[in-house]
XYZ file of C-alpha atoms in Angstrom:
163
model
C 349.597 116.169 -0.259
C 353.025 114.820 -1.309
C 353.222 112.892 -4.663
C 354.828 109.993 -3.988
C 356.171 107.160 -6.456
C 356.922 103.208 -5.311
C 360.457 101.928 -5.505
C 358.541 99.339 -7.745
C 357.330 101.894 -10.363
C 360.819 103.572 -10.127
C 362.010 100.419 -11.467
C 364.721 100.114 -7.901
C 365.215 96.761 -6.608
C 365.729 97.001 -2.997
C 364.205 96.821 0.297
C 360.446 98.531 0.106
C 360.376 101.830 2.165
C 356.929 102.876 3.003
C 356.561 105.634 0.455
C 352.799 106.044 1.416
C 352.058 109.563 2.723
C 349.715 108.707 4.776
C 351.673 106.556 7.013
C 354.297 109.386 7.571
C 353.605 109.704 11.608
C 350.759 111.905 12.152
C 353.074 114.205 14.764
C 355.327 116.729 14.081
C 358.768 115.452 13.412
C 361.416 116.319 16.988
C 364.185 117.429 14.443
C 364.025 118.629 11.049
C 367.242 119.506 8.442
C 368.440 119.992 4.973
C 370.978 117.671 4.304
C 374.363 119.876 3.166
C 377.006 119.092 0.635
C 379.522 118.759 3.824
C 377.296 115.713 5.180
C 378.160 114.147 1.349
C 380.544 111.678 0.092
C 381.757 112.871 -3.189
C 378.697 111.535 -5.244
C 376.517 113.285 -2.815
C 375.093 110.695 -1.063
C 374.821 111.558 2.406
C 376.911 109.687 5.237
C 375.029 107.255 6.950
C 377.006 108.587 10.681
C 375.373 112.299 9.624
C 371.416 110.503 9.192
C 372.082 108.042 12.420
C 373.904 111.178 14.854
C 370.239 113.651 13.538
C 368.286 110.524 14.929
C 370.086 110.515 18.093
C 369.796 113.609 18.679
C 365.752 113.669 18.369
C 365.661 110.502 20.603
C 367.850 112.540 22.997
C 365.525 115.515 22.788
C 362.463 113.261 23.384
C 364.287 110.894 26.371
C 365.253 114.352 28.397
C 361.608 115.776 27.545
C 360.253 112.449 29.822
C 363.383 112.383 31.919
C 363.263 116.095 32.708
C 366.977 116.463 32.766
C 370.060 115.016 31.434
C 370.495 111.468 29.176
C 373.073 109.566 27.697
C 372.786 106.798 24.318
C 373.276 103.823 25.127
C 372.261 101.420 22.754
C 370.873 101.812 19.172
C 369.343 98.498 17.789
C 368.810 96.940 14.078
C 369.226 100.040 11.702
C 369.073 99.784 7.997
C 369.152 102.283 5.345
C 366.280 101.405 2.964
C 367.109 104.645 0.954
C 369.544 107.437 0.406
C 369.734 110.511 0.927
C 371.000 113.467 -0.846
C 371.921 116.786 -0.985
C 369.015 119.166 -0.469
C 366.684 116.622 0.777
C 364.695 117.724 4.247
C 365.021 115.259 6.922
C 362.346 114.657 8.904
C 362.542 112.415 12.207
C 360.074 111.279 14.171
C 360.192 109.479 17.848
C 358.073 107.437 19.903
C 358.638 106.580 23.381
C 358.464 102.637 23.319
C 359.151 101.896 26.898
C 360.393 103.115 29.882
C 362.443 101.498 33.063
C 363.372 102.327 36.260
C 366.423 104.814 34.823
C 366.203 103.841 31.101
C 363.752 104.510 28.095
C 363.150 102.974 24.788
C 362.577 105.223 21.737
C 361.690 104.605 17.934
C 363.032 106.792 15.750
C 361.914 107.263 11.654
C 363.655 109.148 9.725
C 362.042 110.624 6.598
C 363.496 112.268 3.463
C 361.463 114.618 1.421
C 363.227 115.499 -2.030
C 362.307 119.297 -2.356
C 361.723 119.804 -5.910
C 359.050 117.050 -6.834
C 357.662 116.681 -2.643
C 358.293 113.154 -2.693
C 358.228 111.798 1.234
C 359.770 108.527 1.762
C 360.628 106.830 5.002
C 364.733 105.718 4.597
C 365.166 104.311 7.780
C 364.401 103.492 11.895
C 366.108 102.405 14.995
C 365.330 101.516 18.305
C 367.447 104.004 20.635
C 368.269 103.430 24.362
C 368.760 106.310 26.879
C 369.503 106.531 30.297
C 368.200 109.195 32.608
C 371.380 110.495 34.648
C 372.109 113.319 37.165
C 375.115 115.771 37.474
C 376.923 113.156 38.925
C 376.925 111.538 35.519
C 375.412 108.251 37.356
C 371.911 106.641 36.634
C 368.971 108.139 38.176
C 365.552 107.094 38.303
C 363.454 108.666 36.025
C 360.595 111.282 37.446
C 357.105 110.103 37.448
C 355.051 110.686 34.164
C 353.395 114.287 34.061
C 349.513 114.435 32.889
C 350.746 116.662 30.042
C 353.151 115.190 27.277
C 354.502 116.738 24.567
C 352.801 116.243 20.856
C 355.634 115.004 19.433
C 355.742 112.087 22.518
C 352.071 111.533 23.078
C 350.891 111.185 18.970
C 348.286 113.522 19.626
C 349.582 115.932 16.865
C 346.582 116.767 14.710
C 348.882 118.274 12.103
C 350.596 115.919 9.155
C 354.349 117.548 8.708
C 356.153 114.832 6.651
């Protein structure tokens, strides 16, 4: 298990991050990276763009897993970055399918940093992402019924604790 310090006992005055372990999501994460000294600013914090584009693309892996084809982003609601991130941290982000319409879905997205030297796991931020199921026409489609079988990382079945 990760060792994991409080933004209180750190002595950092912001917005509390869950920095519990055990409430990293119990699936295994849809993407996971090392952040890179190109994804920096100069005092190696990494771009906030780089940490929202790796969500979107986890919520677009999980939206075309239910849509069985093709989506587009179009909406990402309330984000805030509780935490940075930095060089050499793994990114970890997770995704839960929230909702679904006749053409559209609703996904949650966490995204996790664990610092690799001391295993700390803390959550640094979520968003609400919208997709839209569309076909090669580029247009709206409806999306396919649900199959029986869904994908650990969709249905939280995921025995295994990956932070």
């Amino acid at each position: 298990m990760a060792s994991i310090v409080t933004q209180q006992a750190a002595g950092v005055k912001r917005p509390q991050a869950r920095s519990d372990d055990s409430q990293v999501p119990p699936t295994l994460p849809l993407i996971r990276v090392i952040a890179m000294p190109a994804d920096a600013n100069p005092n190696g914090d990494i771009f906030g763009g780089w940490l929202l584009s790796q969500m979107d693309l986890a919520g677009g892996s999980l939206a075309a897993q239910r849509a069985r084809g093709r989506c587009a982003t179009v909406a990402v609601d309330g984000m805030v970055f509780h935490e940075p991130v930095f060089v050499g941290d793994e990114v970890s982000c997770y995704g839960e399918l929230v909702r679904t319409g006749r053409t559209s879905m609703t996904i949650r997205i966490e995204a996790w940093r664990r610092h690799l030297a001391s295993d700390q796991v803390r959550q640094v931020t979520q968003a609400v992402f919208t997709y839209v199921a569309i076909g090669e026409d580029r247009r709206p489609r409806p999306l396919p019924p649900p199959t029986a079988h869904r994908p650990p990382s969709a249905a939280g079945g995921g025995s295994a604790r990956q932070p």
